[in-house]
Amino acid sequence: MQDYELSVQHVLWRMERLHSKKEVVTKREQGFHRITNGELVRRVNRLAGALKRLGVKPGDRVATLAWNNYRHLELYYAVPCMGAVLHTLNLRLFPQHLEFIINDAEDKVLFVDQTLVPLLKPLVGKIPSIKTIVLMTDGAPAAADHGLGELLDYETLLAAESDDYPWPKLSERMAASMCYTSGTTGNPKGVVYSHRSQFLHTMGALGADSLAITEKDTVLPIVAMFHANSWGLPYACGMAGSKVLLPDRFMGDAKSIVDMAEQEDATILAGVPTIWIGTVAYLKESGKRLPKVHTVICGGSAIPRALMESMDALGLRMLHAWGMTETSPLGSVARPKADTKPEDELNARLTQGVAGAGVEIRICDSATGVELPWDGVAFGEIQVRGPWIARGYHNGYDPGKLTEDGWFRTGDVAKITPEGYIEIVDRTKDVIKSGGEWISSVELENAIMAHPKILEAAVIGMAHPKWDERPVAYAVPKPEFKGKVTQEEVIDFLRDKVAKWWLPDEVRFIDEVPKTSVGKFDKKVLRASAAPIKEGAAPAVRK
Ligand code: ADP
């Protein structure tokens, strides 16, 4: 067989030669911006020329601070295909985290959306590796008071180049892009994807038992292009030749999302559960429906059963996937197997699914490292290996993440059924240890979110003198039940759903669960501000 180097260049070739008429549509303040793949590839060639002229060399890091839009997509191709490394910056990180990761990656050039220029202000003078900043804007340049010196203009740079960039021959082991973890459980750490891993991950994502994205689809990722490789969707869509819808900075707005999906005939949507909680509320209130959507890819955190049921009732079929920045991110997908009985379908779809082709998985006792059986009962840390799984972090942080025999420790705790379905119990850092037994915060949250008066719930373990830790629930009532739901009501509701000793010591009502930079419940923030458990709180529940 030929010794063909796997690279992102192949995806670009397909977009140009096979799917040049397909459109990339970006939401604008007013209406949509449209560009065909053919035109986009020409601009990618120009962009590569501009990067070269700016002195970008193979292996150099090129950072982006941008929303989901066509220019960001152009960077997704031009940077890796010319041999440099695309570093997507998470625009929701605190300035000190941004400063840390830009310096850690030693980014050389930075591309920034005009609306995000203010985020750079606190970094002035603190990011010495950045030699050039390029502004991406449709109209007037940014106000000059940003203190960043001269900003180059993206469109002016492209206008000076030709449509025909001489793409270099790449080795598949070269770095293509990098992304930092969102810091849910600590400082962000850099994960570097190779051309080979991106290529194989793309092929894995396209499989019929995986995300099954095809040329006939119109895909609307409400998954930030700055986080977790945007779930691999940009390259998967490019490889398949699907039409792409990009919501730009309107990702958190359910109306914008539904309108865009409706007007552009989206068939596949993708996003974390919190996006769909908002979408369900909007669809119910507006009476709108999205009959052309056949799949809603959902991952990033567990799907609450109540959410999947509401989405099903609205005709939106969710496809549950599990993964993390370190797994590129696709690890597993929940498509019920052929022998699933109709009454077990929903339960199977609510698991984190089975490992995708290309990914090997095992669970191990966190303390002893001993591998555990797939009996649906024993639970331990998920460890994974495969061609798109990280073996470590940029600059060697946290070397202990790889086991001696080469498996990546994910920090997620799960059971695996004999059929191979993964059921995530918790993150190792979130699981609650009460009286020597484990309580899954995720399971408790899902049980609470099934209460008809509750919109969102997050459960944390709080220090307890006798039991070590006890669960405390934070719950957000649905707007119409604000002030009209009691702790006793919630606890009573849980009584026949979880073991007695799992019942939270307290249910605290709040207006909103704090969210991380990528829309997950931020338990770090809850923990930091949580008042201790009240003396004598809900004493009955522990007996
Ligand atoms: P961070 O680790 O900084 O939150 P990631 O987006 O990489 O950033 O998060 C990956 C983590 O998200 C996983 O380790 C897991 O804990 C959680 N996660 C992802 N998908 C699911 C899912 N389908 N069900 C439960 N947890 C999930």
Coordinates of C-alpha atoms and ligand atoms in Angstrom, one line a residue:
M1 CA 0.0 0.0 0.0
Q2 CA 1.0 3.6 -0.5
D3 CA 2.6 5.3 2.4
Y4 CA 0.0 8.1 2.3
E5 CA 0.4 10.8 4.9
L6 CA -2.9 11.5 6.7
S7 CA -3.5 15.2 6.9
V8 CA -6.1 18.0 7.0
Q9 CA -5.0 18.9 3.4
H10 CA -7.1 16.0 2.3
V11 CA -10.2 17.5 3.7
L12 CA -9.5 20.8 1.9
W13 CA -9.0 18.8 -1.3
R14 CA -12.5 17.2 -1.0
M15 CA -14.1 20.6 -0.2
E16 CA -12.6 22.1 -3.3
R17 CA -13.0 19.2 -5.8
L18 CA -16.1 17.4 -4.7
H19 CA -18.2 19.9 -2.8
S20 CA -17.3 23.3 -4.0
K21 CA -20.9 24.5 -4.3
K22 CA -21.8 23.6 -0.8
E23 CA -22.4 26.7 1.4
V24 CA -21.0 27.9 4.8
V25 CA -23.6 30.2 6.3
T26 CA -22.7 32.5 9.2
K27 CA -25.2 34.4 11.3
R28 CA -24.8 38.1 11.3
E29 CA -26.4 40.8 13.4
Q30 CA -28.8 41.2 10.5
G31 CA -29.3 38.2 8.2
F32 CA -26.7 35.7 7.1
H33 CA -23.3 35.8 5.4
R34 CA -23.0 33.1 2.7
I35 CA -19.9 31.6 1.1
T36 CA -19.5 28.5 -1.0
N37 CA -16.8 25.9 -0.2
G38 CA -15.1 26.8 -3.5
E39 CA -14.8 30.5 -2.6
L40 CA -13.8 29.5 1.0
V41 CA -11.0 27.3 -0.3
R42 CA -9.7 30.2 -2.5
R43 CA -9.6 32.4 0.6
V44 CA -7.9 29.6 2.6
N45 CA -5.1 29.7 -0.1
R46 CA -4.9 33.5 0.2
L47 CA -4.8 33.2 4.0
A48 CA -1.9 30.7 3.9
G49 CA 0.0 33.2 1.6
A50 CA -0.7 35.9 4.2
L51 CA 0.5 33.7 7.0
K52 CA 3.7 33.0 5.2
R53 CA 4.3 36.7 4.5
L54 CA 3.8 37.4 8.2
G55 CA 6.7 35.0 8.8
V56 CA 4.8 32.0 10.1
K57 CA 7.0 28.9 9.8
P58 CA 6.1 25.2 10.1
G59 CA 5.4 24.4 13.8
D60 CA 4.7 28.0 14.7
R61 CA 1.5 28.5 16.8
V62 CA -1.2 30.8 15.4
A63 CA -3.8 31.7 17.9
T64 CA -7.5 32.6 17.3
L65 CA -9.9 34.5 19.5
A66 CA -13.0 34.0 17.6
W67 CA -16.6 32.9 17.5
N68 CA -18.1 30.3 15.1
N69 CA -17.9 32.1 11.8
Y70 CA -16.4 31.5 8.3
R71 CA -13.2 33.4 9.0
H72 CA -12.5 31.1 11.9
L73 CA -13.2 28.1 9.6
E74 CA -10.7 29.5 7.1
L75 CA -8.1 29.5 9.8
Y76 CA -9.0 25.9 10.7
Y77 CA -7.7 25.0 7.3
A78 CA -5.1 27.5 6.3
V79 CA -3.0 27.2 9.5
P80 CA -2.6 23.4 9.7
C81 CA -2.4 23.0 5.9
M82 CA 0.6 25.4 5.6
G83 CA 2.3 23.5 8.4
A84 CA 1.7 25.7 11.4
V85 CA -0.4 24.9 14.5
L86 CA -3.9 26.4 15.0
H87 CA -4.4 27.3 18.7
T88 CA -8.0 28.2 19.5
L89 CA -8.2 30.4 22.5
N90 CA -11.2 30.0 24.8
L91 CA -12.7 33.4 24.9
R92 CA -14.6 32.8 28.1
L93 CA -11.4 32.2 30.1
F94 CA -10.3 34.7 32.7
P95 CA -7.6 37.1 31.5
Q96 CA -5.0 35.4 33.7
H97 CA -5.8 32.0 32.1
L98 CA -5.7 33.5 28.6
E99 CA -2.3 35.1 29.4
F100 CA -1.1 31.8 30.8
I101 CA -2.1 29.7 27.8
I102 CA -0.9 32.2 25.2
N103 CA 2.5 32.2 26.9
D104 CA 2.5 28.5 27.4
A105 CA 1.8 27.9 23.7
E106 CA 4.1 30.7 22.7
D107 CA 1.7 31.9 20.1
K108 CA 3.3 34.0 17.4
V109 CA 0.3 35.5 15.5
L110 CA -3.2 36.2 16.9
F111 CA -6.4 36.5 14.9
V112 CA -9.2 38.3 16.8
D113 CA -12.8 39.0 16.0
Q114 CA -13.5 42.7 16.3
T115 CA -16.1 42.2 19.1
L116 CA -13.5 40.3 21.1
V117 CA -10.7 43.0 21.0
P118 CA -11.7 44.2 24.5
L119 CA -10.7 40.8 25.9
L120 CA -7.1 41.5 24.9
K121 CA -6.8 44.8 26.7
P122 CA -5.9 43.3 30.1
L123 CA -3.1 41.3 28.3
V124 CA -1.3 44.3 26.9
G125 CA 2.4 44.0 27.6
K126 CA 2.0 40.4 29.0
I127 CA 2.0 38.3 25.9
P128 CA 5.5 38.9 24.4
S129 CA 5.5 36.0 22.0
I130 CA 2.7 37.5 19.9
K131 CA 4.4 39.5 17.2
T132 CA 1.3 40.3 15.0
I133 CA -2.4 40.8 15.7
V134 CA -4.8 40.4 12.8
L135 CA -8.3 41.9 13.2
M136 CA -11.3 40.1 11.6
T137 CA -14.0 42.6 10.9
D138 CA -16.7 43.4 8.3
G139 CA -16.6 47.1 8.6
A140 CA -14.9 49.8 10.6
P141 CA -11.6 48.9 12.4
A142 CA -11.6 48.6 16.2
A143 CA -11.4 51.8 18.2
A144 CA -7.7 52.7 18.7
D145 CA -7.8 52.8 22.5
H146 CA -7.1 49.1 22.9
G147 CA -3.4 49.7 23.5
L148 CA -2.4 46.8 21.3
G149 CA -0.5 48.8 18.8
E150 CA -1.1 48.4 15.1
L151 CA -3.7 45.7 14.1
L152 CA -3.5 44.3 10.6
D153 CA -6.8 43.8 8.7
Y154 CA -7.7 40.3 7.7
E155 CA -9.4 41.2 4.4
T156 CA -6.6 43.5 3.4
L157 CA -4.1 40.7 4.0
L158 CA -6.1 38.3 1.9
A159 CA -6.6 40.8 -1.0
A160 CA -2.8 41.0 -1.5
E161 CA -2.4 37.2 -2.0
S162 CA -3.1 34.7 -4.8
D163 CA -5.7 31.9 -5.0
D164 CA -3.1 29.3 -5.5
Y165 CA -0.9 28.6 -2.5
P166 CA 1.8 25.9 -3.0
W167 CA 0.8 23.6 -0.1
P168 CA 3.8 21.9 1.4
K169 CA 4.2 18.1 1.8
L170 CA 3.3 17.4 5.4
S171 CA 4.2 14.6 7.7
E172 CA 1.2 13.1 9.5
R173 CA 2.9 13.3 12.8
M174 CA 3.2 17.0 12.7
A175 CA 1.1 19.1 15.0
A176 CA -2.0 20.5 13.3
S177 CA -3.8 22.2 16.2
M178 CA -3.9 22.6 19.9
C179 CA -6.6 23.3 22.4
Y180 CA -6.5 23.8 26.2
T181 CA -8.9 22.1 28.6
S182 CA -11.5 24.5 29.9
G183 CA -10.1 24.3 33.4
T184 CA -13.3 22.7 34.9
T185 CA -11.1 20.8 37.3
G186 CA -7.9 23.0 37.5
N187 CA -5.6 25.0 35.4
P188 CA -6.0 24.7 31.6
K189 CA -3.6 22.3 30.0
G190 CA -2.7 22.2 26.3
V191 CA -3.6 19.2 24.1
V192 CA -1.9 19.0 20.8
Y193 CA -3.6 17.2 17.9
S194 CA -1.6 15.9 15.0
H195 CA -2.6 15.8 11.3
R196 CA -2.9 12.0 11.7
S197 CA -5.1 12.2 14.8
Q198 CA -7.4 14.8 13.2
F199 CA -7.7 12.7 10.0
L200 CA -8.5 9.5 11.9
H201 CA -10.9 11.3 14.3
T202 CA -12.7 12.8 11.4
M203 CA -13.2 9.3 9.8
G204 CA -14.3 8.0 13.1
A205 CA -16.9 10.7 13.5
L206 CA -18.4 10.0 10.1
G207 CA -19.1 6.3 10.8
A208 CA -22.8 5.3 10.6
D209 CA -22.7 4.1 14.2
S210 CA -20.9 7.3 15.2
L211 CA -22.2 10.8 14.3
A212 CA -23.1 9.6 10.8
I213 CA -22.7 13.0 9.2
T214 CA -23.2 12.8 5.4
E215 CA -23.1 14.9 2.3
K216 CA -26.9 15.3 2.5
D217 CA -26.8 17.0 5.9
T218 CA -26.9 20.6 7.0
V219 CA -25.1 20.8 10.3
L220 CA -25.5 23.5 12.9
P221 CA -22.8 23.1 15.6
I222 CA -23.6 25.2 18.7
V223 CA -20.3 23.9 20.0
A224 CA -17.7 26.6 20.2
M225 CA -15.0 26.4 17.6
F226 CA -12.6 27.5 20.4
H227 CA -13.3 24.5 22.6
A228 CA -12.5 20.8 22.4
N229 CA -11.7 20.9 18.6
S230 CA -15.3 21.9 18.2
W231 CA -16.1 18.2 18.6
G232 CA -14.3 17.6 15.4
L233 CA -17.4 18.9 13.5
P234 CA -15.6 21.4 11.2
Y235 CA -13.4 18.7 9.6
A236 CA -16.2 16.1 9.7
C237 CA -18.5 18.4 7.7
G238 CA -15.6 19.3 5.3
M239 CA -14.8 15.7 4.7
A240 CA -18.4 14.6 4.3
G241 CA -19.3 17.7 2.2
S242 CA -22.2 18.8 4.3
K243 CA -23.6 22.3 4.4
V244 CA -22.4 24.2 7.5
L245 CA -24.3 26.7 9.6
L246 CA -22.3 28.9 12.0
P247 CA -24.1 30.9 14.7
D248 CA -21.2 33.3 15.3
R249 CA -21.6 35.0 18.7
F250 CA -25.3 34.1 19.0
M251 CA -24.8 30.7 20.4
G252 CA -26.6 31.2 23.7
D253 CA -29.7 32.6 22.1
A254 CA -32.4 29.9 21.6
K255 CA -34.4 32.0 19.2
S256 CA -31.4 32.7 16.9
I257 CA -30.5 29.0 16.9
V258 CA -34.0 27.9 16.1
D259 CA -34.5 30.5 13.5
M260 CA -31.3 29.7 11.8
A261 CA -32.0 25.9 11.9
E262 CA -35.5 26.5 10.5
Q263 CA -34.5 29.0 7.7
E264 CA -31.5 27.0 6.5
D265 CA -33.1 23.5 6.8
A266 CA -30.7 22.1 9.4
T267 CA -30.7 18.3 9.8
I268 CA -28.1 17.9 12.5
L269 CA -27.7 20.1 15.6
A270 CA -24.9 19.7 18.2
G271 CA -24.5 21.2 21.7
V272 CA -24.2 20.6 25.4
P273 CA -27.3 19.9 27.5
T274 CA -27.7 23.4 28.8
I275 CA -28.3 24.6 25.2
W276 CA -31.2 22.2 24.8
I277 CA -32.7 23.1 28.1
G278 CA -33.1 26.7 26.7
T279 CA -34.2 25.4 23.3
V280 CA -37.0 23.2 24.8
A281 CA -38.3 26.2 26.7
Y282 CA -38.2 28.4 23.6
L283 CA -39.9 25.8 21.4
K284 CA -42.7 25.2 23.9
E285 CA -43.3 28.9 24.3
S286 CA -43.1 29.8 20.6
G287 CA -44.9 26.8 19.3
K288 CA -42.2 26.4 16.6
R289 CA -40.9 22.9 15.6
L290 CA -37.9 21.7 13.6
P291 CA -39.2 18.7 11.6
K292 CA -36.1 18.5 9.3
V293 CA -33.7 17.9 12.2
H294 CA -33.1 14.2 12.5
T295 CA -30.3 14.2 15.1
V296 CA -29.3 16.4 18.0
I297 CA -25.8 15.5 19.0
C298 CA -25.4 16.1 22.7
G299 CA -22.3 15.7 25.0
G300 CA -20.1 17.6 27.4
S301 CA -22.2 16.4 30.3
A302 CA -24.7 13.7 31.0
I303 CA -28.2 14.2 29.4
P304 CA -30.8 14.4 32.1
R305 CA -33.6 11.9 31.4
A306 CA -36.2 14.6 31.6
L307 CA -34.4 16.6 28.9
M308 CA -34.3 13.7 26.5
E309 CA -38.0 13.0 27.1
S310 CA -38.9 16.7 26.4
M311 CA -36.8 16.7 23.3
D312 CA -38.3 13.4 22.1
A313 CA -41.8 14.9 22.6
L314 CA -40.8 17.8 20.4
G315 CA -39.6 15.5 17.7
L316 CA -35.9 16.2 18.4
R317 CA -33.9 12.9 18.7
M318 CA -30.8 13.3 20.8
L319 CA -27.7 11.3 20.2
H320 CA -25.6 11.1 23.3
A321 CA -21.8 11.2 23.0
W322 CA -19.0 11.3 25.5
G323 CA -15.5 12.6 25.3
M324 CA -13.1 15.3 26.3
T325 CA -10.5 17.7 24.9
E326 CA -7.9 15.0 25.4
T327 CA -9.9 12.5 23.3
S328 CA -10.2 14.9 20.3
P329 CA -13.0 14.7 21.7
L330 CA -15.1 11.7 20.5
G331 CA -14.8 8.7 22.8
S332 CA -18.2 7.0 22.7
V333 CA -21.6 7.3 21.1
A334 CA -24.9 5.9 22.4
R335 CA -26.8 4.2 19.6
P336 CA -28.8 1.3 21.0
K337 CA -27.6 -2.0 19.6
A338 CA -29.8 -4.2 17.4
D339 CA -31.0 -6.4 20.2
T340 CA -32.3 -3.6 22.4
K341 CA -35.9 -4.2 23.4
P342 CA -38.2 -1.2 22.7
E343 CA -38.7 -0.6 26.4
D344 CA -34.9 -0.4 27.0
E345 CA -34.3 2.1 24.1
L346 CA -34.4 5.2 26.2
N347 CA -32.2 3.8 28.9
A348 CA -29.6 2.8 26.3
R349 CA -29.7 6.3 24.7
L350 CA -29.1 7.8 28.1
T351 CA -25.9 5.9 28.6
Q352 CA -22.7 7.4 27.3
G353 CA -22.8 4.7 24.7
V354 CA -20.2 2.3 23.4
A355 CA -16.6 3.1 22.5
G356 CA -16.3 4.3 18.9
A357 CA -14.3 2.4 16.3
G358 CA -10.7 3.4 17.0
V359 CA -11.1 3.9 20.7
E360 CA -10.3 1.2 23.4
I361 CA -11.7 1.6 26.8
R362 CA -11.4 0.0 30.3
I363 CA -12.3 0.8 33.8
C364 CA -9.9 0.6 36.7
D365 CA -10.0 0.9 40.4
S366 CA -8.7 4.4 41.1
A367 CA -6.8 3.3 44.2
T368 CA -5.2 0.0 43.1
G369 CA -5.3 0.5 39.3
V370 CA -6.8 -3.1 39.0
E371 CA -9.0 -3.5 35.9
L372 CA -12.7 -4.0 36.8
P373 CA -15.2 -6.2 35.1
W374 CA -17.9 -5.0 32.7
D375 CA -20.8 -6.2 34.8
G376 CA -22.8 -2.9 35.0
V377 CA -22.1 -2.8 38.7
A378 CA -18.4 -2.2 39.4
F379 CA -17.3 1.3 38.8
G380 CA -13.9 2.9 38.4
E381 CA -11.9 5.4 36.4
I382 CA -12.3 5.2 32.6
Q383 CA -9.0 4.8 30.8
V384 CA -8.8 5.0 27.0
R385 CA -6.3 4.5 24.3
G386 CA -6.3 5.0 20.5
P387 CA -4.9 7.1 17.7
W388 CA -6.8 10.3 18.7
I389 CA -6.3 10.0 22.4
A390 CA -3.7 12.3 24.1
R391 CA -0.6 10.8 25.7
G392 CA 0.2 13.9 27.6
Y393 CA 0.0 17.7 27.7
H394 CA 1.9 20.4 26.0
N395 CA 5.1 21.2 28.0
G396 CA 4.7 18.0 30.0
Y397 CA 2.2 19.0 32.6
D398 CA 0.5 16.4 34.7
P399 CA 2.7 13.4 33.5
G400 CA 0.7 11.0 35.7
K401 CA -2.3 11.1 33.3
L402 CA -0.8 8.2 31.3
T403 CA -0.6 4.8 33.0
E404 CA 2.6 2.7 32.8
D405 CA 1.0 0.5 30.1
G406 CA 0.0 3.5 27.9
W407 CA -3.7 4.2 28.7
F408 CA -5.0 7.8 29.3
R409 CA -6.6 8.3 32.7
T410 CA -9.7 10.4 32.0
G411 CA -10.7 11.3 35.5
D412 CA -14.3 10.1 34.8
V413 CA -15.8 7.3 36.9
A414 CA -18.1 4.8 35.1
K415 CA -19.6 1.4 35.1
I416 CA -19.6 -0.6 31.9
T417 CA -22.4 -3.1 31.1
P418 CA -21.6 -6.6 29.7
E419 CA -22.7 -5.2 26.2
G420 CA -20.2 -2.4 26.5
Y421 CA -22.4 0.5 27.3
I422 CA -20.6 3.1 29.4
E423 CA -22.6 4.7 32.3
I424 CA -20.7 7.6 33.7
V425 CA -21.2 7.9 37.4
D426 CA -19.3 11.1 38.0
R427 CA -16.0 12.8 37.7
T428 CA -13.4 11.6 40.2
K429 CA -13.4 15.1 41.7
D430 CA -17.2 15.4 41.9
V431 CA -18.2 12.0 43.3
I432 CA -19.4 12.3 46.9
K433 CA -17.9 10.1 49.6
S434 CA -20.4 9.6 52.4
G435 CA -19.7 7.2 55.3
G436 CA -17.3 5.2 53.1
E437 CA -19.8 4.8 50.3
W438 CA -20.0 6.7 47.0
I439 CA -22.8 8.9 45.9
S440 CA -23.0 9.9 42.2
S441 CA -23.6 13.7 42.0
V442 CA -24.7 13.3 38.4
E443 CA -27.4 10.7 39.2
L444 CA -28.8 12.9 42.0
E445 CA -28.8 15.9 39.7
N446 CA -30.7 14.0 37.0
A447 CA -33.2 12.8 39.6
I448 CA -33.8 16.3 40.9
M449 CA -34.1 17.8 37.3
A450 CA -36.9 15.3 36.7
H451 CA -39.1 17.2 39.2
P452 CA -41.7 19.1 37.3
K453 CA -41.0 22.3 39.1
I454 CA -37.2 22.2 38.7
L455 CA -35.2 23.6 35.7
E456 CA -31.6 22.9 36.7
A457 CA -29.8 21.3 39.6
A458 CA -26.2 20.7 40.7
V459 CA -25.1 18.6 43.6
I460 CA -21.9 19.0 45.5
G461 CA -20.3 17.1 48.4
M462 CA -19.9 19.2 51.5
A463 CA -17.6 18.4 54.4
H464 CA -19.4 16.6 57.2
P465 CA -17.9 15.7 60.6
K466 CA -19.5 12.3 60.9
W467 CA -20.0 11.2 57.3
D468 CA -16.9 12.7 55.7
E469 CA -19.0 14.3 53.0
R470 CA -22.8 14.8 52.4
P471 CA -24.6 15.9 49.3
V472 CA -26.1 19.4 49.1
A473 CA -28.3 20.2 46.1
Y474 CA -28.6 23.6 44.4
A475 CA -31.8 23.8 42.4
V476 CA -33.2 26.4 40.1
P477 CA -37.0 26.4 40.0
K478 CA -38.7 26.9 36.6
P479 CA -39.7 30.6 36.4
E480 CA -43.4 29.9 37.1
F481 CA -42.5 28.0 40.3
K482 CA -40.0 30.5 41.7
G483 CA -40.6 30.7 45.5
K484 CA -43.3 28.0 45.2
V485 CA -41.2 24.8 45.7
T486 CA -39.9 23.6 49.0
Q487 CA -36.9 21.5 50.1
E488 CA -39.3 18.9 51.5
E489 CA -41.1 18.6 48.2
V490 CA -37.9 17.9 46.3
I491 CA -36.6 15.4 48.9
D492 CA -40.0 13.6 49.0
F493 CA -39.8 13.4 45.2
L494 CA -36.4 11.7 45.4
R495 CA -37.4 9.1 48.1
D496 CA -38.4 6.3 45.7
K497 CA -35.7 7.2 43.2
V498 CA -32.5 7.0 45.1
A499 CA -31.1 5.2 48.1
K500 CA -32.1 6.8 51.4
W501 CA -28.6 7.8 52.3
W502 CA -28.2 9.5 49.0
L503 CA -30.9 12.1 49.8
P504 CA -29.3 15.5 50.0
D505 CA -29.0 17.1 53.4
E506 CA -30.2 20.3 52.0
V507 CA -31.8 21.7 48.9
R508 CA -30.8 25.3 48.3
F509 CA -32.7 27.3 45.8
I510 CA -30.8 29.6 43.5
D511 CA -31.6 31.7 40.4
E512 CA -29.1 30.1 38.1
V513 CA -26.5 27.4 38.3
P514 CA -23.1 29.0 37.6
K515 CA -21.7 27.7 34.3
T516 CA -18.2 27.1 33.1
S517 CA -16.8 28.8 30.0
V518 CA -18.3 26.1 27.9
G519 CA -21.8 26.0 29.5
K520 CA -21.4 23.1 32.0
F521 CA -22.4 23.4 35.6
D522 CA -19.5 25.0 37.4
K523 CA -19.3 23.1 40.7
K524 CA -16.0 24.8 41.5
V525 CA -17.8 28.1 41.9
L526 CA -20.6 26.5 43.9
R527 CA -18.2 24.9 46.2
A528 CA -16.2 28.1 46.8
S529 CA -19.3 30.0 47.8
A530 CA -21.2 27.3 49.6
A531 CA -22.2 27.9 53.2
P532 CA -21.5 24.8 55.4
I533 CA -24.3 22.3 56.0
K534 CA -26.7 23.6 58.6
E535 CA -26.5 22.0 62.0
G536 CA -29.1 19.3 62.2
A537 CA -30.2 19.7 58.6
A538 CA -32.6 17.1 57.4
P539 CA -31.5 14.6 60.1
A540 CA -34.0 12.0 59.0
V541 CA -32.5 11.4 55.6
R542 CA -29.4 9.8 56.8
K543 CA -30.9 7.1 58.9
Ligands
ADP1 P1 -13.2 20.2 30.8 O1 -12.5 18.9 31.2 O2 -12.3 21.3 31.1 O3 -14.6 20.3 31.3 P2 -14.0 19.1 28.4 O4 -15.0 19.7 27.5 O5 -12.8 18.4 27.7 O6 -13.4 20.2 29.3 O7 -14.8 18.1 29.3 C1 -14.7 16.7 29.3 C2 -15.5 16.2 30.4 O8 -16.9 16.4 30.3 C3 -15.4 14.7 30.5 O9 -14.2 14.3 31.2 C4 -16.6 14.3 31.3 O10 -16.4 14.5 32.7 C5 -17.6 15.4 30.8 N1 -18.5 14.8 29.8 C6 -18.3 14.9 28.5 N2 -19.3 14.2 27.8 C7 -20.1 13.7 28.8 C8 -21.3 12.9 28.8 N3 -21.9 12.6 27.6 N4 -21.8 12.5 29.9 C9 -21.2 12.8 31.1 N5 -20.1 13.6 31.2 C10 -19.6 14.0 30.0

